[in-house]
Short mmCIF file of C-alpha atoms in Angstrom, two decimals:
data_model
loop_
_atom_site.label_atom_id
_atom_site.label_comp_id
_atom_site.label_asym_id
_atom_site.label_seq_id
_atom_site.Cartn_x
_atom_site.Cartn_y
_atom_site.Cartn_z
CA MET A 1351 133.54 34.73 -43.76
CA VAL A 1352 129.84 34.72 -42.78
CA LEU A 1353 129.05 36.97 -45.75
CA THR A 1354 130.94 34.59 -48.04
CA TYR A 1355 128.79 31.66 -46.90
CA LEU A 1356 125.66 33.77 -47.38
CA LEU A 1357 126.91 34.57 -50.89
CA ALA A 1358 127.25 30.83 -51.53
CA LEU A 1359 123.56 30.43 -50.72
CA VAL A 1360 122.49 32.88 -53.47
CA PRO A 1361 123.01 30.22 -56.19
CA ALA A 1362 120.95 27.80 -54.12
CA VAL A 1363 117.98 30.17 -54.34
CA GLY A 1364 118.53 31.16 -57.98
CA TRP A 1365 119.10 27.61 -59.24
CA GLY A 1366 116.23 26.31 -57.12
CA ILE A 1367 113.75 28.81 -58.55
CA MET A 1368 114.89 28.41 -62.17
CA PRO A 1369 113.28 24.99 -62.88
CA LEU A 1370 110.06 26.20 -61.29
CA ILE A 1371 109.97 29.21 -63.62
CA THR A 1372 110.73 27.15 -66.73
CA GLY A 1373 108.26 24.52 -65.59
CA LYS A 1374 105.49 27.10 -65.26
CA VAL A 1375 106.34 28.79 -68.58
CA GLY A 1376 106.56 25.44 -70.33
CA GLY A 1377 107.81 24.99 -73.87
CA SER A 1378 110.30 22.56 -75.35
CA THR A 1379 113.81 21.74 -74.19
CA ILE A 1380 114.97 24.07 -76.99
CA ASN A 1381 112.88 26.95 -75.60
CA GLN A 1382 114.11 26.41 -72.05
CA THR A 1383 117.80 26.05 -72.94
CA PHE A 1384 117.77 29.19 -75.08
CA GLY A 1385 115.91 31.09 -72.37
CA ILE A 1386 118.59 30.22 -69.81
CA GLY A 1387 121.38 31.24 -72.21
CA ALA A 1388 119.73 34.53 -73.15
CA GLY A 1389 118.78 35.45 -69.58
CA ALA A 1390 122.24 34.59 -68.26
CA THR A 1391 123.87 36.69 -70.99
CA ILE A 1392 121.68 39.65 -70.01
CA ILE A 1393 122.95 39.36 -66.42
CA GLY A 1394 126.50 39.15 -67.78
CA LEU A 1395 126.02 42.34 -69.79
CA ILE A 1396 124.51 44.15 -66.79
CA ALA A 1397 127.49 43.13 -64.61
CA PHE A 1398 129.90 44.25 -67.34
CA LEU A 1399 128.22 47.63 -67.87
CA THR A 1400 127.88 48.23 -64.13
CA ALA A 1401 131.64 47.78 -63.67
CA GLN A 1402 132.34 50.11 -66.60
CA LEU A 1403 130.01 52.84 -65.40
CA SER A 1404 131.14 52.60 -61.78
CA GLY A 1405 134.62 53.70 -62.78
CA ASN A 1406 136.21 50.27 -62.31
CA PRO A 1407 136.65 48.94 -65.87
CA GLY A 1408 139.64 46.89 -64.76
CA ALA A 1409 137.26 44.51 -62.96
CA VAL A 1410 136.00 43.15 -66.28
CA VAL A 1411 139.30 42.90 -68.12
CA VAL A 1412 140.02 39.39 -69.44
CA SER A 1413 142.83 37.95 -71.59
CA ALA A 1414 142.14 36.38 -74.99
CA ARG A 1415 142.91 32.92 -73.56
CA GLY A 1416 140.68 33.50 -70.56
CA PHE A 1417 137.89 34.72 -72.83
CA TRP A 1418 137.85 31.63 -75.04
CA ILE A 1419 138.25 29.15 -72.19
CA SER A 1420 135.27 30.83 -70.51
CA VAL A 1421 133.21 30.60 -73.70
CA ILE A 1422 134.03 26.89 -74.07
CA CYS A 1423 133.15 26.16 -70.44
CA GLY A 1424 129.84 27.94 -70.89
CA ALA A 1425 129.06 26.00 -74.07
CA LEU A 1426 129.84 22.70 -72.33
CA TRP A 1427 127.50 23.70 -69.48
CA SER A 1428 124.68 23.67 -72.04
CA THR A 1429 125.15 19.91 -72.35
CA GLY A 1430 124.35 19.45 -68.68
CA GLN A 1431 121.38 21.81 -68.79
CA ILE A 1432 119.90 20.15 -71.88
CA GLY A 1433 120.17 16.80 -70.11
CA GLN A 1434 118.45 18.23 -67.06
CA PHE A 1435 115.58 19.79 -69.03
CA VAL A 1436 115.00 16.52 -70.90
CA SER A 1437 115.00 14.72 -67.55
CA PHE A 1438 112.46 17.19 -66.13
CA LYS A 1439 110.05 16.04 -68.82
CA ARG A 1440 110.87 12.35 -68.37
CA MET A 1441 111.09 12.11 -64.58
CA GLY A 1442 109.72 15.42 -63.26
CA VAL A 1443 111.58 18.21 -61.44
CA SER A 1444 111.13 16.62 -58.00
CA ASN A 1445 112.85 13.40 -59.16
CA THR A 1446 115.50 14.95 -61.41
CA ILE A 1447 116.96 17.61 -59.10
CA PRO A 1448 117.97 15.27 -56.23
CA LEU A 1449 119.63 12.81 -58.63
CA SER A 1450 121.36 15.61 -60.50
CA THR A 1451 122.59 16.95 -57.17
CA VAL A 1452 124.21 13.63 -56.30
CA PHE A 1453 125.90 13.24 -59.69
CA GLN A 1454 127.27 16.77 -59.49
CA LEU A 1455 128.43 16.41 -55.87
CA ILE A 1456 130.33 13.19 -56.53
CA GLY A 1457 131.95 14.47 -59.72
CA ASN A 1458 132.89 17.85 -58.31
CA SER A 1459 134.23 16.38 -55.08
CA LEU A 1460 136.51 14.05 -57.03
CA ILE A 1461 137.65 16.95 -59.21
CA GLY A 1462 138.30 19.09 -56.13
CA VAL A 1463 140.30 16.35 -54.41
CA ILE A 1464 142.22 14.92 -57.40
CA ILE A 1465 142.86 18.04 -59.47
CA PHE A 1466 142.74 20.98 -57.05
CA GLY A 1467 144.10 19.23 -53.93
CA GLU A 1468 141.11 20.04 -51.70
CA TRP A 1469 140.32 17.81 -48.68
CA HIS A 1470 144.06 17.16 -48.49
CA SER A 1471 144.17 15.62 -45.00
CA THR A 1472 142.92 12.15 -44.07
CA THR A 1473 140.41 13.62 -41.63
CA ALA A 1474 139.06 16.00 -44.26
CA ARG A 1475 138.59 13.15 -46.74
CA LEU A 1476 136.85 10.96 -44.18
CA ILE A 1477 134.44 13.78 -43.32
CA GLY A 1478 133.99 14.81 -46.95
CA PHE A 1479 133.34 11.39 -48.44
CA GLY A 1480 131.27 10.37 -45.40
CA ALA A 1481 129.10 13.42 -46.02
CA LEU A 1482 128.78 12.51 -49.69
CA LEU A 1483 127.57 9.04 -48.71
CA VAL A 1484 124.84 10.66 -46.62
CA VAL A 1485 123.88 12.83 -49.61
CA ILE A 1486 123.77 9.81 -51.93
CA ILE A 1487 121.48 7.91 -49.55
CA GLY A 1488 119.26 10.98 -49.32
CA ALA A 1489 119.02 11.33 -53.12
CA LEU A 1490 118.20 7.66 -53.55
CA MET A 1491 115.39 8.09 -51.03
CA THR A 1492 113.95 11.04 -52.97
CA SER A 1493 113.93 8.86 -56.09
CA VAL A 1494 111.73 6.14 -54.59
CA THR A 1495 108.88 5.78 -57.07
CA ASP A 1496 105.64 3.79 -56.88
CA GLU A 1497 104.26 2.06 -59.93
CA SER A 1498 101.20 4.30 -59.79
CA SER A 1499 103.19 7.48 -60.42
CA GLY A 1500 103.26 9.03 -63.87
CA LYS A 1501 106.94 10.01 -64.18
CA ARG A 1502 109.41 7.39 -62.98
CA VAL A 1503 113.16 7.05 -62.49
CA THR A 1504 114.11 4.28 -64.92
CA VAL A 1505 117.59 2.86 -65.59
CA LYS A 1506 117.61 4.59 -69.00
CA ASN A 1507 116.66 7.97 -67.51
CA PHE A 1508 119.19 7.50 -64.69
CA PHE A 1509 122.16 6.95 -67.04
CA PHE A 1510 121.05 9.65 -69.48
CA LEU A 1511 121.15 12.23 -66.68
CA LEU A 1512 124.49 10.89 -65.42
CA CYS A 1513 126.19 11.16 -68.83
CA THR A 1514 124.97 14.69 -69.55
CA THR A 1515 126.13 15.86 -66.10
CA PHE A 1516 129.66 16.03 -67.57
CA GLY A 1517 128.90 19.58 -68.72
CA TYR A 1518 128.05 20.58 -65.16
CA TRP A 1519 131.31 19.13 -63.85
CA VAL A 1520 133.29 21.35 -66.23
CA TYR A 1521 131.25 24.40 -65.27
CA SER A 1522 131.58 23.82 -61.52
CA ALA A 1523 135.36 23.51 -61.76
CA PHE A 1524 135.44 26.67 -63.88
CA PRO A 1525 136.26 29.22 -61.11
CA LYS A 1526 139.36 27.26 -60.05
CA ILE A 1527 140.82 26.28 -63.46
CA PRO A 1528 144.59 27.10 -63.28
CA TRP A 1529 144.55 28.96 -66.62
CA LEU A 1530 142.00 31.36 -65.16
CA LYS A 1531 143.50 31.88 -61.70
CA ASP A 1532 144.80 35.35 -62.56
CA GLU A 1533 141.64 36.45 -64.36
CA LYS A 1534 139.09 38.79 -62.78
CA SER A 1535 135.87 37.13 -61.64
CA LEU A 1536 133.70 39.63 -63.50
CA GLY A 1537 135.99 39.43 -66.51
CA ILE A 1538 135.35 35.72 -67.10
CA PHE A 1539 131.64 35.90 -66.27
CA LEU A 1540 130.32 37.57 -69.43
CA PRO A 1541 132.19 35.33 -71.91
CA GLU A 1542 131.01 32.29 -69.98
CA MET A 1543 127.39 33.44 -70.30
CA ILE A 1544 127.94 34.11 -74.00
CA GLY A 1545 129.26 30.54 -74.29
CA ILE A 1546 126.04 29.23 -72.75
CA LEU A 1547 123.99 31.21 -75.25
CA ILE A 1548 126.13 29.98 -78.16
CA GLY A 1549 125.70 26.39 -76.96
CA ALA A 1550 121.93 26.87 -76.82
CA VAL A 1551 121.77 28.38 -80.32
CA ILE A 1552 123.95 25.58 -81.76
CA TYR A 1553 121.68 22.99 -80.14
CA THR A 1554 118.61 24.72 -81.60
CA PHE A 1555 119.89 24.64 -85.19
CA ALA A 1556 121.63 21.24 -84.91
CA SER A 1557 118.35 19.64 -83.80
CA GLY A 1558 116.50 21.22 -86.72
CA ASN A 1559 114.30 23.44 -84.58
CA ALA A 1560 115.00 26.92 -85.93
CA LYS A 1561 111.22 27.51 -85.82
CA ALA A 1562 111.58 27.76 -82.02
CA PHE A 1563 112.68 31.39 -82.43
CA LYS A 1564 109.10 32.19 -83.47
CA GLN A 1565 107.62 30.62 -80.34
CA ARG A 1566 106.50 32.71 -77.36
CA GLU A 1567 108.01 30.26 -74.83
CA GLN A 1568 111.45 30.83 -76.36
CA TYR A 1569 111.47 34.30 -74.83
CA LEU A 1570 109.35 33.85 -71.71
CA ASN A 1571 111.92 31.31 -70.48
CA ILE A 1572 114.42 34.18 -70.32
CA PHE A 1573 112.97 34.92 -66.87
CA GLY A 1574 114.36 31.57 -65.74
CA GLY A 1575 117.68 32.58 -67.29
CA LEU A 1576 117.78 35.79 -65.27
CA SER A 1577 117.40 33.77 -62.07
CA TRP A 1578 120.10 31.37 -63.24
CA GLY A 1579 122.48 34.18 -64.25
CA ILE A 1580 122.32 35.90 -60.85
CA ALA A 1581 123.09 32.55 -59.19
CA ALA A 1582 126.00 31.92 -61.56
CA LEU A 1583 127.54 35.31 -60.85
CA ALA A 1584 127.43 34.68 -57.11
CA TYR A 1585 128.90 31.18 -57.60
CA ILE A 1586 132.06 32.46 -59.29
CA PHE A 1587 132.91 34.64 -56.29
CA ALA A 1588 131.92 31.97 -53.76
CA GLY A 1589 133.88 29.27 -55.60
CA ARG A 1590 137.06 31.32 -55.49
CA ALA A 1591 136.61 32.28 -51.86
CA LEU A 1592 135.56 28.93 -50.40
CA GLY A 1593 136.94 26.40 -52.89
CA VAL A 1594 135.05 24.26 -55.39
CA ASN A 1595 133.87 21.61 -52.94
CA VAL A 1596 132.48 23.82 -50.18
CA ALA A 1597 130.97 26.45 -52.49
CA PHE A 1598 129.35 23.90 -54.76
CA VAL A 1599 127.88 21.91 -51.88
CA PHE A 1600 126.25 25.06 -50.50
CA THR A 1601 124.76 25.91 -53.88
CA GLN A 1602 123.15 22.48 -54.07
CA MET A 1603 120.78 23.44 -51.27
CA ASN A 1604 118.62 24.35 -54.28
CA VAL A 1605 117.38 20.77 -54.05
CA VAL A 1606 115.04 21.83 -51.22
CA ILE A 1607 113.43 24.64 -53.23
CA ALA A 1608 113.25 22.74 -56.52
CA THR A 1609 112.02 19.43 -55.11
CA ILE A 1610 109.33 20.82 -52.84
CA GLY A 1611 108.45 23.40 -55.50
CA GLY A 1612 108.03 20.65 -58.06
CA VAL A 1613 105.29 19.16 -55.90
CA LEU A 1614 103.63 22.34 -54.63
CA VAL A 1615 104.08 24.72 -57.57
CA LEU A 1616 104.20 22.40 -60.58
CA HIS A 1617 101.77 19.92 -58.99
CA GLU A 1618 103.90 16.85 -59.74
CA HIS A 1619 102.12 13.84 -58.32
CA LYS A 1620 103.67 11.91 -55.45
CA THR A 1621 102.00 9.26 -53.32
CA ARG A 1622 102.09 9.59 -49.54
CA ARG A 1623 104.85 6.99 -49.39
CA GLU A 1624 106.91 8.78 -52.06
CA MET A 1625 106.49 12.12 -50.27
CA ALA A 1626 107.66 10.63 -46.97
CA PHE A 1627 110.80 9.28 -48.65
CA THR A 1628 111.33 12.59 -50.46
CA ILE A 1629 111.20 14.68 -47.27
CA ALA A 1630 113.51 12.28 -45.42
CA GLY A 1631 115.88 12.29 -48.39
CA ILE A 1632 115.99 16.08 -48.54
CA ILE A 1633 116.86 16.23 -44.84
CA LEU A 1634 119.80 13.86 -45.45
CA ILE A 1635 120.95 15.84 -48.51
CA VAL A 1636 120.95 19.10 -46.56
CA ALA A 1637 122.69 17.50 -43.56
CA GLY A 1638 125.35 15.89 -45.73
CA SER A 1639 125.89 19.10 -47.68
CA ILE A 1640 126.44 21.10 -44.50
CA LEU A 1641 128.80 18.42 -43.16
CA THR A 1642 131.13 18.80 -46.17
CA ALA A 1643 131.83 22.39 -45.07
CA PHE A 1644 133.81 20.90 -42.16
CA ALA A 1645 136.10 18.93 -44.50
CA HIS A 1646 139.11 21.25 -44.46
#
């Protein structure tokens, strides 16, 4: 069980580092979304080939239905990632990640409780939703913005991020979808990554930015995708072992890496007052996230 919880922390590291890599590389939302899709697909292919060469090809077998559901889930994930990349540019990484964390936690907790029957006892729900309240307060604190700051959390930016988070909700519920319960974890991973890449390519052409394929940043952002893909692979196994709520909450520890990294690595400006609220908010987010693990 300890190893399973450690596995659940791998996505926290991978997803926390990813926005820092894409932030350093730069480029447009198109470049960054394609980079994630391409990098994640590379990880999917490596996992697939590793299983084949290790003499365990059955680990990557997937039915036709499972394949297409996985592709669709991956493509829908692109919606959430596009929304997050746009928000990085509007609000900054250190403002976007905490808010995105809250939106995902609330949505996924409701999905886990209503659809998958998690937190089934009254005590579990009291602990779970109490923990979520702590996380929400923490995220609101990290979003405190002074007028002097360059990138601010406006009502428009807030609701844009909330609406695009729908794609993340679908993705996070992915490991526990009933139609996929009998599918192998490695079997559904590659088609899901392919779906993400397809979603990124469709977005590129639909937005009239085919010229992005000639840009250097289009391919340098693949490094961010490699980090994301490793995290996604670990999440599938953790989600099935621990349940959607617990596994997802652990992965959202990435807020610590991404938020602090946004300030230290990407040099996003925060006043002393904003930084104090951000640190206090992160502490509450981490505490609330850990508390949800006790909601059985």
